[in-house]
Amino acid sequence: MVGVPRSTGCQRCRRRRVKCDEVRPECGNCRKYGADCPGYERGIKFVSGKHAIRPRTKTGNREGRELSKEASPFSAAASRASASRSSRASSPTSESTISTLSRSPRPNRAEFVSTIVASVKADISKADISGFLSWCDMDKLGVKAVLDGAMCSLALHLVGKENEDESMVAHSRTIYGHSLGQLQMSLRHEAEWKTSETLCAAMLLCIFELFAGTNSSDSWLLHARGIGTLIEQRGPNAHSEGWDASMILAFRGVLIMCDMFFPAGEGCFLSRPEWKPVVRDGGRHLIHPATHLVRTIHVIDEFFERLAEIPSVLAPTFVLRESKTMGTFQQPDDVEIAALALRSIEYRRLFNAWYDKFTTIAPLPYDIPSQDPDSPFDFVLQYNMSWMGSMYIGYWACLLILQEALVQCEWPEEFEQSRGELVRNILRSIETVGAGTMGPYRVGFGIRIAYELASTELQLWVRRVLDRFKKTYAATDKSTYPAPRTDDGGYS
């Protein structure tokens, strides 16, 4: 659920509870008193929980009809995009999208959004096997404002960042804020809450938060938790075929990451027997190009099946480690520790079996000289394709989690050399796999896990990398990471 303040004035005028003339870039009140105008971005909060359906009333029926109408702030933001365009030379992509926006006071939403989504696919997602945004049904555009606005806000942000067009990025935030209000209306509506368009809009806005950030760098976690609840309430059958199946396949990684870092139970719901068939493409090419072999798709499906099991190990491992080092949790009993150890061993066996299959379709990485003067490594790892590098990193990160679980369970096995190699492999992949607008999205999980076990020197370097990533991917904010270690431990 989302909450958006009603006032559209600047933040200072809202705090002072005075009327704002809403002049851009700074309002008249702030200019009159010589104060820096803090801008018009509205604070938004997320509340995780079950949806609440508004009773059927005349007002509720009117809101339901309004869900499919053109959103006036969407049109206003589109018109302002042309008026406030940067004076610097724009890229061809930026010029074409702005031209589409400015054709009329109320441009065709479907045409405009399709144009910028095509730009995202052409300019950003070439190296991603899933085809970023390929799961979005373009035929659904132009009907419901909640979906149009969500799609527009994310695509505008990505294209704006790719082309360094701050005006376009600002417009993406304006549309994002309004789209959250539309999403709230849809989630409270007695029928709209369970439609495919509402689910797609919620996913797109969550991805927007990963890249753009909102009130906090981890707000996407709360939003993703709400999406997981919505998916569970819709049930597995609602996601078995078609558009709904492609959506859950494209979003499965975000749902699993949410359970990794924001656990709500014993494990990720996608690991339950009734959900396992749903999170498999099974060769249907729902999110994969037709050129990809079915064998490749099966291997990728199996990776996410293995990944969905990791939260059930990570959460109890954290409790066990903290109970030993800080004394802040109750020490698990011997039965629980034994169960955790056996589960970790079994998952490691399954992951290693998967790895044997993966290496038959994804060649091993090779060393190339580092081009980053700040890199602590003379040589970094290069991959044939970025998506392959992302899966190698994910596999190594999962092995680190499973090995840490066994270390905390005091399993009689030596992991020192293996853990050091895994940490270095992940960190040596950042320069290549983490390049470009989509780079941080590909490497974020692995960096977070490797950071925990890295030496102080490497942790400080990772934090500098995160500062660079944050410019395009807000979820890698170093404020969500632990402070660098003060001892001489860790792997370098």
Coordinates of C-alpha atoms in Angstrom, one line a residue:
M1 CA 0.0 0.0 0.0
V2 CA 1.2 3.5 -0.7
G3 CA 0.4 6.9 0.7
V4 CA 0.9 10.2 -1.2
P5 CA 0.4 13.7 0.3
R6 CA -2.4 15.6 -1.3
S7 CA -0.7 19.0 -1.5
T8 CA 1.3 19.6 -4.6
G9 CA 3.2 22.6 -3.3
C10 CA 6.9 22.7 -2.5
Q11 CA 8.2 20.9 0.6
R12 CA 8.9 24.1 2.5
C13 CA 5.4 25.5 1.8
R14 CA 3.8 22.2 2.8
R15 CA 5.7 22.2 6.1
R16 CA 4.7 25.9 6.8
R17 CA 1.1 25.1 5.7
V18 CA 1.0 28.1 3.4
K19 CA -0.3 28.3 -0.2
C20 CA 2.4 27.7 -2.8
D21 CA 2.3 29.1 -6.3
E22 CA 4.2 26.0 -7.6
V23 CA 6.4 28.0 -9.9
R24 CA 9.4 26.1 -11.2
P25 CA 12.3 25.7 -10.5
E26 CA 11.6 27.7 -7.2
C27 CA 8.3 28.9 -5.9
G28 CA 7.5 32.5 -5.2
N29 CA 7.5 32.2 -1.4
C30 CA 11.0 30.8 -1.3
R31 CA 12.3 33.4 -3.8
K32 CA 10.6 36.2 -1.8
Y33 CA 12.3 35.2 1.5
G34 CA 15.7 34.2 -0.1
A35 CA 15.4 30.6 0.9
D36 CA 16.5 27.6 -1.2
C37 CA 13.4 26.0 -2.6
P38 CA 13.6 22.2 -1.7
G39 CA 11.5 21.2 -4.7
Y40 CA 8.2 19.5 -5.3
E41 CA 9.0 15.8 -4.8
R42 CA 6.4 14.3 -2.5
G43 CA 7.3 12.0 0.4
I44 CA 5.8 8.6 0.0
K45 CA 5.6 5.7 2.5
F46 CA 4.8 2.1 2.0
V47 CA 2.8 -0.1 4.3
S48 CA 3.3 -3.9 3.9
G49 CA 0.2 -5.9 4.5
K50 CA -3.0 -7.4 3.0
H51 CA -4.9 -5.3 0.6
A52 CA -8.1 -3.5 1.9
I53 CA -11.0 -3.4 -0.4
R54 CA -13.1 -0.2 -0.3
P55 CA -16.8 -0.9 0.1
R56 CA -18.9 -0.4 -3.0
T57 CA -20.3 3.1 -2.9
K58 CA -21.1 5.8 -5.5
T59 CA -17.7 7.3 -4.8
G60 CA -16.0 3.9 -5.1
N61 CA -17.7 3.3 -8.5
R62 CA -16.6 6.7 -9.7
E63 CA -13.0 5.9 -8.7
G64 CA -13.2 2.6 -10.6
R65 CA -14.2 4.4 -13.7
E66 CA -11.4 7.0 -13.2
L67 CA -8.8 4.2 -13.2
S68 CA -9.1 3.9 -16.9
K69 CA -9.1 7.6 -17.7
E70 CA -6.1 9.6 -18.8
A71 CA -4.2 10.9 -15.8
S72 CA -3.9 14.7 -16.0
P73 CA -0.5 14.9 -14.2
F74 CA 0.8 12.4 -16.7
S75 CA -0.2 14.7 -19.5
A76 CA 1.1 17.8 -17.7
A77 CA 4.4 16.2 -17.1
A78 CA 4.6 15.1 -20.7
S79 CA 3.9 18.7 -21.9
R80 CA 6.5 20.1 -19.5
A81 CA 9.1 17.8 -20.9
S82 CA 9.2 19.8 -24.1
A83 CA 9.1 23.2 -22.4
S84 CA 11.9 22.5 -19.9
R85 CA 14.2 20.5 -22.2
S86 CA 17.9 21.0 -21.5
S87 CA 19.7 23.5 -23.8
R88 CA 22.5 21.1 -24.4
A89 CA 22.4 18.9 -27.5
S90 CA 20.1 16.0 -26.8
S91 CA 20.6 12.4 -28.1
P92 CA 18.4 11.2 -31.0
T93 CA 16.5 9.0 -28.5
S94 CA 15.8 12.0 -26.2
E95 CA 14.7 14.2 -29.2
S96 CA 12.3 11.6 -30.5
T97 CA 10.6 10.9 -27.2
I98 CA 10.2 14.6 -26.4
S99 CA 8.8 15.2 -29.9
T100 CA 6.2 12.5 -29.2
L101 CA 5.2 14.2 -25.9
S102 CA 4.8 17.7 -27.4
R103 CA 2.6 16.9 -30.4
S104 CA -0.6 17.8 -28.5
P105 CA -1.7 18.9 -25.0
R106 CA -2.9 15.3 -24.4
P107 CA -0.5 13.0 -26.3
N108 CA -1.4 9.4 -27.0
R109 CA -0.1 7.6 -23.9
A110 CA 0.3 4.2 -25.6
E111 CA 2.3 5.6 -28.5
F112 CA 4.6 7.6 -26.2
V113 CA 5.3 4.9 -23.7
S114 CA 5.9 2.3 -26.5
T115 CA 8.4 4.7 -28.0
I116 CA 10.5 5.1 -24.8
V117 CA 10.2 1.4 -23.9
A118 CA 11.6 0.6 -27.4
S119 CA 14.5 3.0 -26.6
V120 CA 15.2 1.2 -23.3
K121 CA 15.3 -2.2 -25.1
A122 CA 17.5 -0.9 -27.9
D123 CA 20.0 1.1 -25.8
I124 CA 20.2 -0.7 -22.5
S125 CA 19.2 -4.3 -22.5
K126 CA 21.2 -5.8 -25.3
A127 CA 23.3 -8.0 -23.0
D128 CA 20.5 -9.3 -20.8
I129 CA 19.3 -12.7 -21.6
S130 CA 15.8 -12.0 -20.3
G131 CA 15.4 -8.9 -22.4
F132 CA 14.7 -6.2 -19.9
L133 CA 11.0 -5.2 -20.0
S134 CA 10.3 -7.9 -22.6
W135 CA 7.7 -9.2 -20.1
C136 CA 5.6 -6.1 -20.4
D137 CA 2.6 -6.5 -22.7
M138 CA 2.7 -3.5 -25.0
D139 CA -0.8 -4.3 -26.2
K140 CA -2.1 -3.4 -22.8
L141 CA -0.9 0.2 -22.9
G142 CA -3.2 3.2 -23.4
V143 CA -6.1 1.7 -21.5
K144 CA -5.3 2.0 -17.8
A145 CA -3.5 5.0 -16.4
V146 CA -1.9 3.1 -13.5
L147 CA 0.0 0.8 -16.0
D148 CA 0.8 3.6 -18.4
G149 CA 2.2 5.9 -15.7
A150 CA 4.3 3.1 -14.1
M151 CA 5.8 2.0 -17.4
C152 CA 6.4 5.6 -18.4
S153 CA 8.1 6.6 -15.2
L154 CA 10.6 3.6 -15.3
A155 CA 11.4 3.9 -19.0
L156 CA 11.8 7.7 -18.8
H157 CA 14.2 7.3 -15.9
L158 CA 16.3 4.6 -17.6
V159 CA 16.5 6.5 -20.9
G160 CA 17.2 9.8 -19.0
K161 CA 20.0 8.2 -17.1
E162 CA 21.5 6.5 -20.2
N163 CA 21.4 9.9 -22.1
E164 CA 22.4 12.0 -19.0
D165 CA 19.2 14.0 -19.5
E166 CA 18.3 15.3 -16.0
S167 CA 15.1 16.9 -17.3
M168 CA 13.8 13.5 -18.4
V169 CA 14.8 12.0 -15.1
A170 CA 12.9 14.8 -13.3
H171 CA 9.8 14.1 -15.3
S172 CA 10.1 10.4 -14.5
R173 CA 9.8 11.2 -10.8
T174 CA 6.8 13.4 -11.4
I175 CA 5.0 10.6 -13.2
Y176 CA 6.2 8.1 -10.6
G177 CA 4.6 10.0 -7.7
H178 CA 1.3 10.3 -9.5
S179 CA 1.4 6.6 -10.5
L180 CA 1.7 5.6 -6.8
G181 CA -1.6 7.3 -6.2
Q182 CA -3.2 5.5 -9.1
L183 CA -1.8 2.2 -7.7
Q184 CA -3.3 2.9 -4.3
M185 CA -6.7 3.4 -5.9
S186 CA -6.3 0.1 -7.8
L187 CA -5.3 -1.9 -4.8
R188 CA -8.3 -0.6 -2.8
H189 CA -10.7 -1.3 -5.6
E190 CA -12.9 -4.5 -5.2
A191 CA -11.9 -5.8 -8.7
E192 CA -8.9 -3.9 -9.9
W193 CA -6.5 -5.2 -7.1
K194 CA -6.2 -8.6 -8.7
T195 CA -5.9 -7.5 -12.4
S196 CA -2.7 -8.2 -14.4
E197 CA -2.4 -4.4 -15.1
T198 CA -2.3 -3.6 -11.4
L199 CA 0.3 -6.3 -10.7
C200 CA 2.5 -5.1 -13.6
A201 CA 2.3 -1.5 -12.4
A202 CA 3.3 -2.5 -8.9
M203 CA 6.3 -4.4 -10.3
L204 CA 7.4 -1.5 -12.5
L205 CA 7.2 1.0 -9.7
C206 CA 9.3 -1.3 -7.5
I207 CA 11.9 -1.6 -10.2
F208 CA 11.8 2.2 -10.5
E209 CA 12.7 2.4 -6.8
L210 CA 15.6 0.1 -7.2
F211 CA 17.1 2.4 -9.8
A212 CA 15.9 5.9 -8.8
G213 CA 15.3 5.6 -5.0
T214 CA 12.6 7.4 -3.1
N215 CA 12.5 8.3 0.6
S216 CA 15.1 5.7 1.4
S217 CA 17.4 3.4 -0.5
D218 CA 15.7 0.2 0.8
S219 CA 12.1 1.3 0.2
W220 CA 12.0 -1.2 -2.6
L221 CA 12.1 -4.0 0.0
L222 CA 8.8 -2.9 1.5
H223 CA 7.2 -2.5 -1.9
A224 CA 8.5 -6.0 -3.0
R225 CA 7.1 -7.5 0.2
G226 CA 3.7 -6.1 -0.7
I227 CA 4.0 -7.4 -4.2
G228 CA 4.8 -10.9 -2.8
T229 CA 1.7 -10.7 -0.7
L230 CA -0.4 -9.7 -3.7
I231 CA 1.0 -12.6 -5.8
E232 CA 0.3 -15.1 -3.0
Q233 CA -3.3 -13.8 -2.6
R234 CA -3.8 -14.2 -6.4
G235 CA -2.5 -17.8 -6.1
P236 CA -0.3 -20.0 -8.3
N237 CA -3.0 -20.7 -10.9
A238 CA -3.3 -17.0 -11.7
H239 CA 0.4 -17.0 -12.8
S240 CA 0.6 -20.3 -14.8
E241 CA 0.2 -18.9 -18.3
G242 CA 0.5 -15.9 -20.5
W243 CA 1.3 -12.4 -19.3
D244 CA 0.9 -13.2 -15.7
A245 CA 3.4 -16.1 -16.0
S246 CA 6.0 -13.9 -17.7
M247 CA 5.6 -11.3 -15.0
I248 CA 6.5 -13.6 -12.1
L249 CA 9.4 -15.1 -14.1
A250 CA 10.8 -11.6 -14.7
F251 CA 10.3 -10.6 -11.1
R252 CA 11.3 -13.8 -9.3
G253 CA 14.8 -12.5 -8.6
V254 CA 13.5 -9.4 -6.9
L255 CA 11.1 -11.4 -4.8
I256 CA 13.9 -13.8 -3.7
M257 CA 16.2 -10.9 -2.9
C258 CA 13.5 -9.4 -0.7
D259 CA 13.3 -12.6 1.3
M260 CA 17.1 -12.6 1.5
F261 CA 17.4 -9.2 3.1
F262 CA 13.9 -8.6 4.5
P263 CA 12.8 -12.1 5.7
A264 CA 9.2 -12.5 6.8
G265 CA 9.0 -16.2 7.5
E266 CA 10.9 -19.5 7.3
G267 CA 11.7 -19.1 3.6
C268 CA 10.7 -17.7 0.2
F269 CA 7.2 -18.7 -0.8
L270 CA 8.5 -19.4 -4.3
S271 CA 10.3 -22.4 -2.9
R272 CA 7.0 -24.1 -1.9
P273 CA 5.9 -27.1 -4.0
E274 CA 2.8 -25.4 -5.4
W275 CA 4.9 -22.4 -6.6
K276 CA 7.9 -24.2 -8.1
P277 CA 6.2 -25.0 -11.4
V278 CA 5.1 -21.4 -11.7
V279 CA 8.6 -20.0 -11.6
R280 CA 9.8 -22.1 -14.5
D281 CA 9.6 -20.9 -18.0
G282 CA 10.1 -24.5 -19.1
G283 CA 11.1 -23.6 -22.6
R284 CA 8.0 -21.5 -23.4
H285 CA 10.2 -18.4 -24.2
L286 CA 7.9 -16.2 -22.2
I287 CA 10.7 -13.8 -21.3
H288 CA 13.5 -15.2 -23.5
P289 CA 14.2 -14.5 -27.2
A290 CA 13.2 -17.2 -29.6
T291 CA 16.9 -17.7 -30.4
H292 CA 17.8 -19.1 -27.0
L293 CA 18.0 -22.8 -26.7
V294 CA 15.4 -24.6 -24.5
R295 CA 18.4 -26.3 -22.7
T296 CA 19.7 -22.8 -21.8
I297 CA 16.3 -21.8 -20.4
H298 CA 16.0 -24.9 -18.3
V299 CA 19.4 -24.2 -16.7
I300 CA 18.4 -20.6 -15.9
D301 CA 15.1 -21.9 -14.4
E302 CA 17.0 -24.3 -12.2
F303 CA 19.3 -21.5 -11.0
F304 CA 16.3 -19.5 -9.7
E305 CA 14.8 -22.6 -8.1
R306 CA 18.0 -23.1 -6.2
L307 CA 18.2 -19.4 -5.4
A308 CA 14.7 -19.4 -3.9
E309 CA 15.9 -22.0 -1.3
I310 CA 18.7 -19.8 0.0
P311 CA 16.6 -17.5 2.3
S312 CA 15.8 -20.5 4.4
V313 CA 19.5 -20.8 5.1
L314 CA 20.5 -17.1 5.3
A315 CA 18.1 -16.0 8.0
P316 CA 18.9 -18.7 10.6
T317 CA 22.6 -18.4 9.8
F318 CA 22.4 -14.7 10.6
V319 CA 20.6 -15.4 13.9
L320 CA 23.1 -18.0 14.8
R321 CA 26.1 -15.8 14.1
E322 CA 24.6 -12.8 16.0
S323 CA 23.8 -15.0 19.0
K324 CA 27.5 -16.0 19.1
T325 CA 29.1 -12.6 18.5
M326 CA 26.6 -10.2 20.1
G327 CA 24.4 -12.2 22.4
T328 CA 21.4 -10.5 20.9
F329 CA 19.4 -13.6 20.0
Q330 CA 18.5 -16.8 21.8
Q331 CA 21.0 -19.5 20.9
P332 CA 19.3 -22.2 18.6
D333 CA 19.2 -25.6 20.1
D334 CA 21.3 -28.5 18.8
V335 CA 18.4 -29.9 16.7
E336 CA 18.0 -26.6 14.9
I337 CA 21.7 -26.3 14.2
A338 CA 21.9 -29.8 12.9
A339 CA 18.9 -29.2 10.6
L340 CA 20.5 -26.0 9.3
A341 CA 23.8 -27.8 8.6
L342 CA 22.1 -30.7 6.7
R343 CA 20.0 -28.3 4.7
S344 CA 23.1 -26.3 3.8
I345 CA 25.0 -29.4 2.7
E346 CA 22.0 -30.5 0.5
Y347 CA 21.6 -27.1 -1.1
R348 CA 25.3 -26.9 -1.8
R349 CA 25.2 -30.3 -3.5
L350 CA 22.3 -29.2 -5.7
F351 CA 24.0 -25.9 -6.6
N352 CA 27.2 -27.7 -7.6
A353 CA 25.2 -30.1 -9.8
W354 CA 23.6 -27.0 -11.4
Y355 CA 27.0 -25.5 -11.9
D356 CA 28.2 -28.5 -13.9
K357 CA 25.3 -27.9 -16.3
F358 CA 25.8 -24.2 -16.4
T359 CA 29.4 -24.4 -17.5
T360 CA 28.3 -26.4 -20.6
I361 CA 26.4 -23.3 -21.9
A362 CA 28.5 -20.5 -20.3
P363 CA 32.2 -20.5 -20.8
L364 CA 34.4 -19.9 -17.8
P365 CA 35.6 -16.2 -17.4
Y366 CA 39.1 -15.2 -18.3
D367 CA 41.6 -12.6 -17.0
I368 CA 42.0 -9.2 -18.7
P369 CA 43.9 -6.2 -17.4
S370 CA 41.9 -3.8 -15.2
Q371 CA 41.1 -0.4 -16.8
D372 CA 40.0 1.1 -13.4
P373 CA 42.8 3.1 -11.8
D374 CA 41.1 2.7 -8.4
S375 CA 40.8 -1.1 -8.7
P376 CA 42.8 -3.2 -6.1
F377 CA 43.1 -5.9 -8.8
D378 CA 45.6 -5.9 -11.6
F379 CA 43.5 -8.3 -13.6
V380 CA 39.7 -8.7 -13.6
L381 CA 37.3 -11.3 -14.9
Q382 CA 35.8 -11.0 -18.4
Y383 CA 32.7 -13.0 -19.5
N384 CA 31.3 -13.8 -23.0
M385 CA 28.0 -12.1 -22.0
S386 CA 27.0 -10.0 -19.0
W387 CA 24.1 -12.3 -18.0
M388 CA 26.5 -15.2 -17.7
G389 CA 28.7 -13.1 -15.4
S390 CA 25.7 -12.3 -13.3
M391 CA 24.8 -15.9 -12.8
Y392 CA 28.4 -16.9 -12.0
I393 CA 28.4 -14.1 -9.4
G394 CA 25.1 -15.3 -8.0
Y395 CA 26.4 -18.9 -7.7
W396 CA 29.5 -17.8 -5.9
A397 CA 27.5 -15.6 -3.5
C398 CA 25.2 -18.6 -2.7
L399 CA 28.2 -20.8 -2.0
L400 CA 29.5 -18.2 0.4
I401 CA 26.2 -18.2 2.2
L402 CA 26.1 -22.0 2.5
Q403 CA 29.7 -22.1 3.6
E404 CA 29.1 -19.5 6.3
A405 CA 26.1 -21.5 7.5
L406 CA 28.3 -24.5 7.9
V407 CA 31.0 -22.5 9.6
Q408 CA 28.5 -21.2 12.1
C409 CA 27.2 -24.8 12.7
E410 CA 30.9 -25.7 13.4
W411 CA 30.8 -28.3 10.6
P412 CA 34.1 -30.2 10.4
E413 CA 35.3 -28.9 7.0
E414 CA 37.9 -26.3 6.0
F415 CA 36.6 -23.4 4.0
E416 CA 39.3 -20.7 4.3
Q417 CA 40.8 -21.1 0.9
S418 CA 37.5 -21.6 -0.9
R419 CA 35.9 -18.5 0.7
G420 CA 38.9 -16.3 -0.2
E421 CA 38.7 -17.4 -3.8
L422 CA 34.9 -16.8 -4.0
V423 CA 35.2 -13.3 -2.5
R424 CA 37.9 -12.4 -5.0
N425 CA 36.0 -13.9 -8.0
I426 CA 32.9 -11.8 -7.2
L427 CA 34.9 -8.6 -6.6
R428 CA 37.0 -9.1 -9.7
S429 CA 33.8 -9.3 -11.8
I430 CA 32.4 -5.9 -10.8
E431 CA 34.4 -3.9 -13.3
T432 CA 33.0 -5.9 -16.3
V433 CA 29.6 -7.2 -15.3
G434 CA 28.8 -4.1 -13.3
A435 CA 29.4 -1.8 -16.3
G436 CA 26.6 0.3 -17.9
T437 CA 23.1 1.4 -16.7
M438 CA 22.1 -2.2 -15.9
G439 CA 25.4 -3.2 -14.3
P440 CA 24.6 -2.6 -10.7
Y441 CA 21.4 -4.5 -11.1
R442 CA 23.4 -7.5 -12.2
V443 CA 26.0 -7.5 -9.5
G444 CA 24.2 -6.0 -6.4
F445 CA 23.5 -9.3 -4.7
G446 CA 27.0 -10.7 -5.1
I447 CA 28.7 -7.5 -3.9
R448 CA 26.6 -7.4 -0.7
I449 CA 27.5 -11.0 0.2
A450 CA 31.2 -10.6 -0.7
Y451 CA 31.5 -7.4 1.3
E452 CA 30.7 -9.3 4.6
L453 CA 33.8 -11.4 4.2
A454 CA 36.2 -9.0 2.5
S455 CA 39.2 -7.4 4.2
T456 CA 39.0 -3.8 5.3
E457 CA 40.9 -2.5 2.3
L458 CA 38.5 -4.3 -0.1
Q459 CA 35.5 -3.1 1.9
L460 CA 36.6 0.5 1.6
W461 CA 37.0 0.0 -2.2
V462 CA 33.6 -1.6 -2.5
R463 CA 32.1 1.5 -0.7
R464 CA 33.7 3.7 -3.4
V465 CA 32.2 1.5 -6.1
L466 CA 28.8 1.8 -4.4
D467 CA 29.1 5.6 -4.5
R468 CA 29.5 5.4 -8.3
F469 CA 26.7 2.9 -8.7
K470 CA 24.3 5.0 -6.6
K471 CA 24.1 7.6 -9.4
T472 CA 22.1 5.1 -11.5
Y473 CA 21.1 2.4 -9.1
A474 CA 19.9 3.6 -5.7
A475 CA 19.6 0.2 -4.1
T476 CA 23.4 0.0 -3.8
D477 CA 23.4 2.7 -1.2
K478 CA 26.4 2.0 1.2
S479 CA 24.3 3.3 4.1
T480 CA 22.6 -0.1 4.1
Y481 CA 25.9 -1.9 4.5
P482 CA 27.7 -2.6 7.7
A483 CA 30.6 -0.3 8.6
P484 CA 34.0 -1.5 7.4
R485 CA 35.7 -4.0 9.7
T486 CA 38.2 -2.7 12.3
D487 CA 40.1 -5.9 12.7
D488 CA 42.7 -7.6 10.5
G489 CA 40.3 -10.3 9.3
G490 CA 38.6 -10.8 6.0
Y491 CA 39.8 -11.9 2.6
S492 CA 41.9 -9.8 0.3

